[in-house]
Amino acid sequence: MALTVGAYAMPGHHRVIANLAVLAVFGVNIGGLTRTVRVTRWLLLVTASTLALVVIASTGAPREVVDWSDPGLSVPGVLRSAGLIFFAFAGYARVATLGEEVRDPSRTIPRAIPRALALVLVIYAIVALAVVTTVPAGVLPAEAAPLRSVIEAGWLSGLAPLVPVGAAVACAGVLLNLLPGVSRTVLAMARRRELPSVLAAVDAQRGIPLRAELTVVAAVLILVNTIDLRSSIAVSGVAVLTYYAITNASALAMPKDARIWHPSIAVVGLVGCVALVLSLPPAALIGGVVTLLAGVLARAISRREN
């Protein structure tokens, strides 16, 4: 997400912008969850306005006829594409990692997750339909900013420069919620002795896992300055799908009285995750496996030291 912020805001200096974005988000997060939520609302407003602008602009553009019988379409191709963009649906799970910072999490979180997922799915579907019916399918893969192309093709072409700004803000909003979510995961793992126990400390004044936050920020800054955007997306796809597969398998292992939803949902989720991860390009699989093995090794070392 940090690299994407840089790619939209200033393509020629994307790493510099990415570093600044991470530090800015950290500055917001150390103020506590209340400040994070407040800033997120404003970023969400800008994001929603940008997407609405794209959809409205598409209504005045010439319609592209989508050929769903195109021989280039295939089940493996659809699965591979779904696997690559799966990370775009992963944000709603961050809601669960903030359980100890909300009132009545056993009631609030099970209600928030499906609502968030449904809302995001509707938004994605509307925007996707606007894009594929406005920009020729043969042009889309080569477009660095497809949403900008939609506006340029419509009757609001003069507002096209606003799209990169809105996209950068949208990615910053995702980053703003990812960092505290991941840091809470680090906190939980440290408490279970799966990461160094020193990361289990919670700052008494701010009420946040400051050490875990600093560790996550340091790791993100290293990645931002060492890998490119496409590689990060591919590896993220493998990691997130593996994480969700494990989560679905864990749901199946839960006692019946602890389950919220029918186990068939977890079965579908598990099979879907495995199918998507196996459909990814070999390079993405290799990168993802190496990353996961590094994590397993770090966990083993931490458990032995603890």
Coordinates of C-alpha atoms in Angstrom, one line a residue:
M1 CA 0.0 0.0 0.0
A2 CA 2.8 2.4 0.8
L3 CA 4.4 1.8 -2.6
T4 CA 1.0 2.3 -4.3
V5 CA 0.6 5.6 -2.5
G6 CA 4.0 6.6 -4.0
A7 CA 3.2 5.3 -7.4
Y8 CA 0.0 7.4 -7.7
A9 CA 1.3 10.5 -5.9
M10 CA 4.7 10.9 -7.5
P11 CA 5.7 8.0 -9.8
G12 CA 9.3 9.2 -10.3
H13 CA 9.9 9.3 -6.6
H14 CA 7.6 6.6 -5.4
R15 CA 9.9 5.2 -2.7
V16 CA 10.4 8.6 -1.1
I17 CA 6.7 9.1 -0.9
A18 CA 6.2 5.6 0.3
N19 CA 8.6 6.2 3.2
L20 CA 6.9 9.5 4.1
A21 CA 3.5 7.8 4.0
V22 CA 4.5 5.1 6.4
L23 CA 6.0 7.6 8.8
A24 CA 2.9 9.8 8.6
V25 CA 0.6 6.9 9.3
F26 CA 2.7 5.9 12.3
G27 CA 2.4 9.4 13.6
V28 CA -1.3 9.2 13.4
N29 CA -1.5 5.7 15.0
I30 CA 0.6 6.5 18.0
G31 CA -2.1 8.9 19.0
G32 CA -4.4 6.0 19.7
L33 CA -7.3 4.3 18.0
T34 CA -9.6 7.3 18.4
R35 CA -7.3 9.5 16.3
T36 CA -6.9 6.7 13.7
V37 CA -10.6 6.3 13.3
R38 CA -11.1 10.1 13.0
V39 CA -8.5 10.4 10.2
T40 CA -9.8 7.3 8.5
R41 CA -13.3 8.9 8.2
W42 CA -11.9 11.8 6.3
L43 CA -9.8 9.6 4.1
L44 CA -12.8 7.4 3.4
L45 CA -14.8 10.5 2.4
V46 CA -12.1 11.5 -0.2
T47 CA -11.9 7.9 -1.5
A48 CA -15.7 7.5 -1.8
S49 CA -15.9 10.9 -3.6
T50 CA -13.2 9.8 -6.1
L51 CA -14.9 6.5 -6.9
A52 CA -18.2 8.3 -7.3
L53 CA -16.6 10.8 -9.7
V54 CA -15.3 7.8 -11.8
V55 CA -18.7 6.2 -12.0
I56 CA -20.5 9.4 -12.8
A57 CA -17.9 10.2 -15.5
S58 CA -18.4 6.8 -17.1
T59 CA -22.0 7.6 -17.7
G60 CA -21.1 10.2 -20.4
A61 CA -18.5 8.0 -22.1
P62 CA -19.1 5.9 -25.2
R63 CA -20.1 2.4 -24.2
E64 CA -17.7 -0.5 -24.8
V65 CA -19.3 -3.8 -25.6
V66 CA -17.8 -6.4 -23.4
D67 CA -17.4 -9.7 -25.2
W68 CA -17.9 -12.3 -22.5
S69 CA -17.3 -15.1 -25.2
D70 CA -13.8 -13.8 -25.9
P71 CA -11.6 -16.9 -26.4
G72 CA -9.0 -15.2 -24.2
L73 CA -11.3 -15.7 -21.2
S74 CA -10.7 -18.9 -19.3
V75 CA -11.3 -20.4 -15.9
P76 CA -7.6 -20.6 -15.0
G77 CA -7.2 -16.9 -16.1
V78 CA -10.1 -15.8 -13.9
L79 CA -8.8 -17.8 -10.9
R80 CA -5.3 -16.3 -11.4
S81 CA -6.7 -12.8 -11.6
A82 CA -8.8 -13.4 -8.5
G83 CA -5.8 -14.7 -6.6
L84 CA -3.7 -11.6 -7.5
I85 CA -6.4 -9.1 -6.4
F86 CA -7.5 -11.1 -3.3
F87 CA -5.5 -8.9 -1.1
A88 CA -7.9 -6.0 -2.0
F89 CA -10.6 -7.9 0.0
A90 CA -8.3 -8.6 3.0
G91 CA -8.8 -5.3 4.8
Y92 CA -12.1 -6.2 6.4
A93 CA -10.3 -8.9 8.5
R94 CA -8.3 -6.2 10.2
V95 CA -11.5 -5.4 12.1
A96 CA -11.0 -8.6 14.0
T97 CA -7.5 -7.7 15.1
L98 CA -8.8 -4.7 17.0
G99 CA -11.0 -6.8 19.3
E100 CA -9.6 -5.6 22.6
E101 CA -10.1 -2.0 21.7
V102 CA -13.8 -2.1 21.0
R103 CA -16.8 -2.5 23.3
D104 CA -18.4 -6.0 23.4
P105 CA -16.2 -7.4 20.6
S106 CA -18.1 -10.8 20.6
R107 CA -21.1 -8.9 19.4
T108 CA -19.6 -6.0 17.4
I109 CA -17.0 -7.8 15.3
P110 CA -19.2 -10.6 13.9
R111 CA -21.7 -7.9 12.8
A112 CA -19.1 -5.6 11.4
I113 CA -17.2 -8.1 9.2
P114 CA -20.0 -9.2 6.9
R115 CA -21.3 -5.7 6.6
A116 CA -17.9 -4.4 5.6
L117 CA -17.3 -7.2 3.1
A118 CA -20.7 -6.7 1.5
L119 CA -20.2 -3.0 1.2
V120 CA -16.8 -3.3 -0.4
L121 CA -18.0 -6.0 -2.8
V122 CA -20.8 -3.7 -4.0
I123 CA -18.4 -0.8 -4.5
Y124 CA -15.9 -2.9 -6.4
A125 CA -18.6 -4.3 -8.6
I126 CA -19.9 -0.9 -9.6
V127 CA -16.4 0.5 -10.3
A128 CA -15.4 -2.6 -12.2
L129 CA -18.5 -2.3 -14.4
A130 CA -17.8 1.4 -15.0
V131 CA -14.2 0.6 -16.1
V132 CA -14.8 -2.4 -18.4
T133 CA -17.7 -0.7 -20.2
T134 CA -15.7 2.5 -20.8
V135 CA -12.1 1.6 -21.5
P136 CA -11.4 -1.0 -24.3
A137 CA -10.4 -4.4 -22.8
G138 CA -7.3 -4.4 -24.9
V139 CA -6.2 -1.1 -23.5
L140 CA -6.8 -1.8 -19.8
P141 CA -3.7 -4.0 -19.1
A142 CA -1.4 -1.3 -20.4
E143 CA -3.0 1.5 -18.3
A144 CA -1.0 2.6 -15.3
A145 CA -4.1 4.4 -14.0
P146 CA -7.2 2.8 -15.4
L147 CA -9.6 4.9 -13.3
R148 CA -8.1 8.1 -14.8
S149 CA -8.6 6.7 -18.3
V150 CA -12.3 6.3 -17.4
I151 CA -12.7 10.0 -16.6
E152 CA -10.6 11.1 -19.6
A153 CA -13.0 9.1 -21.8
G154 CA -16.1 10.7 -20.3
W155 CA -17.6 14.2 -20.0
L156 CA -15.6 15.1 -16.9
S157 CA -12.2 14.8 -18.5
G158 CA -11.0 18.0 -17.0
L159 CA -11.1 16.4 -13.5
A160 CA -8.8 13.6 -14.5
P161 CA -5.9 15.0 -12.5
L162 CA -7.9 14.5 -9.3
V163 CA -7.9 10.7 -9.7
P164 CA -4.3 10.1 -8.8
V165 CA -4.8 12.2 -5.7
G166 CA -7.9 10.3 -4.7
A167 CA -6.2 7.0 -5.4
A168 CA -3.2 7.9 -3.2
V169 CA -5.5 9.0 -0.4
A170 CA -7.4 5.7 -0.7
C171 CA -4.2 3.7 -0.4
A172 CA -3.1 5.8 2.5
G173 CA -6.4 5.0 4.2
V174 CA -5.8 1.3 3.8
L175 CA -2.2 1.7 5.1
L176 CA -3.6 3.6 8.1
N177 CA -5.7 0.6 9.0
L178 CA -3.2 -2.1 8.1
L179 CA -0.4 -0.9 10.3
P180 CA -2.4 -1.0 13.6
G181 CA -4.0 -4.3 12.6
V182 CA -0.7 -6.0 11.9
S183 CA 0.8 -4.6 15.1
R184 CA -2.1 -6.1 17.0
T185 CA -1.3 -9.4 15.4
V186 CA 2.3 -9.1 16.5
L187 CA 1.1 -8.2 20.0
A188 CA -1.1 -11.3 20.1
M189 CA 1.7 -13.6 18.8
A190 CA 4.1 -12.1 21.3
R191 CA 1.7 -12.8 24.2
R192 CA 1.6 -16.4 23.0
R193 CA 5.4 -16.6 22.9
E194 CA 5.4 -17.0 19.1
L195 CA 7.3 -13.8 18.8
P196 CA 9.8 -12.2 21.3
S197 CA 7.8 -11.5 24.5
V198 CA 9.3 -7.9 24.6
L199 CA 6.8 -7.1 21.8
A200 CA 3.9 -7.9 24.1
A201 CA 4.2 -4.6 26.0
V202 CA 1.3 -2.1 25.8
D203 CA 2.1 1.6 26.3
A204 CA 0.2 2.7 29.4
Q205 CA -0.2 6.3 28.4
R206 CA -1.4 5.7 24.8
G207 CA -3.0 2.3 25.2
I208 CA -1.3 0.9 22.1
P209 CA 1.4 -1.8 21.6
L210 CA 4.1 0.8 20.8
R211 CA 6.9 -1.7 20.5
A212 CA 4.9 -3.9 18.1
E213 CA 4.0 -0.8 16.1
L214 CA 7.7 0.3 15.8
T215 CA 8.7 -3.2 14.8
V216 CA 6.0 -3.3 12.0
V217 CA 6.9 0.1 10.8
A218 CA 10.6 -0.8 10.6
A219 CA 9.8 -4.0 8.7
V220 CA 7.6 -2.0 6.2
L221 CA 10.3 0.6 5.7
I222 CA 12.8 -2.1 4.8
L223 CA 10.4 -3.8 2.3
V224 CA 9.4 -0.4 0.8
N225 CA 13.1 0.2 -0.1
T226 CA 14.0 -3.3 -1.3
I227 CA 11.1 -4.7 -3.4
D228 CA 9.0 -3.4 -6.3
L229 CA 5.2 -3.0 -6.3
R230 CA 4.3 -6.0 -8.5
S231 CA 6.4 -8.4 -6.4
S232 CA 4.9 -7.1 -3.2
I233 CA 1.4 -7.7 -4.6
A234 CA 2.2 -11.2 -5.8
V235 CA 3.8 -12.2 -2.5
S236 CA 1.0 -10.6 -0.6
G237 CA -1.5 -12.6 -2.5
V238 CA 0.1 -15.9 -1.5
A239 CA 0.5 -14.9 2.1
V240 CA -3.0 -13.6 2.5
L241 CA -4.6 -16.6 0.8
T242 CA -2.5 -18.9 3.0
Y243 CA -3.6 -17.0 6.1
Y244 CA -7.2 -17.2 5.1
A245 CA -7.0 -20.9 4.4
I246 CA -5.6 -21.5 7.9
T247 CA -8.3 -19.3 9.3
N248 CA -11.0 -21.3 7.6
A249 CA -9.4 -24.6 8.7
S250 CA -9.3 -23.2 12.2
A251 CA -13.0 -22.4 12.0
L252 CA -13.7 -26.0 11.1
A253 CA -11.8 -27.2 14.2
M254 CA -13.8 -25.0 16.6
P255 CA -16.3 -26.6 19.0
K256 CA -19.9 -26.4 17.8
D257 CA -21.0 -24.2 20.6
A258 CA -18.3 -21.6 19.7
R259 CA -19.2 -21.3 16.1
I260 CA -21.0 -18.3 14.8
W261 CA -21.6 -19.4 11.2
H262 CA -22.3 -22.8 9.6
P263 CA -19.1 -24.9 8.9
S264 CA -20.0 -25.2 5.2
I265 CA -18.9 -21.5 4.8
A266 CA -15.5 -22.4 6.1
V267 CA -15.3 -25.4 3.8
V268 CA -16.1 -23.2 0.8
G269 CA -13.5 -20.6 2.0
L270 CA -10.8 -23.2 2.5
V271 CA -11.3 -24.8 -0.9
G272 CA -11.5 -21.4 -2.6
C273 CA -8.3 -20.2 -0.9
V274 CA -6.4 -23.4 -2.0
A275 CA -7.7 -23.1 -5.6
L276 CA -6.7 -19.4 -5.9
V277 CA -3.2 -19.8 -4.4
L278 CA -2.5 -22.7 -6.7
S279 CA -3.5 -20.6 -9.7
L280 CA -1.0 -17.9 -9.1
P281 CA 2.1 -17.5 -11.2
P282 CA 5.1 -19.7 -10.2
A283 CA 7.2 -16.7 -9.3
A284 CA 4.6 -15.5 -6.9
L285 CA 4.3 -18.9 -5.3
I286 CA 8.0 -19.1 -4.8
G287 CA 8.3 -15.7 -3.3
G288 CA 5.3 -16.3 -1.1
V289 CA 6.6 -19.7 0.1
V290 CA 10.0 -18.2 0.9
T291 CA 8.4 -15.4 2.9
L292 CA 6.2 -17.9 4.8
L293 CA 9.2 -20.1 5.6
A294 CA 11.1 -17.1 6.9
G295 CA 8.1 -16.4 9.2
V296 CA 8.0 -20.0 10.4
L297 CA 11.8 -19.8 11.1
A298 CA 11.4 -16.6 13.0
R299 CA 8.6 -18.1 15.1
A300 CA 10.6 -21.2 15.9
I301 CA 13.6 -19.1 17.0
S302 CA 11.3 -17.0 19.2
R303 CA 9.7 -19.9 20.8
R304 CA 13.0 -21.5 21.6
E305 CA 14.4 -18.3 23.1
N306 CA 11.3 -17.7 25.1

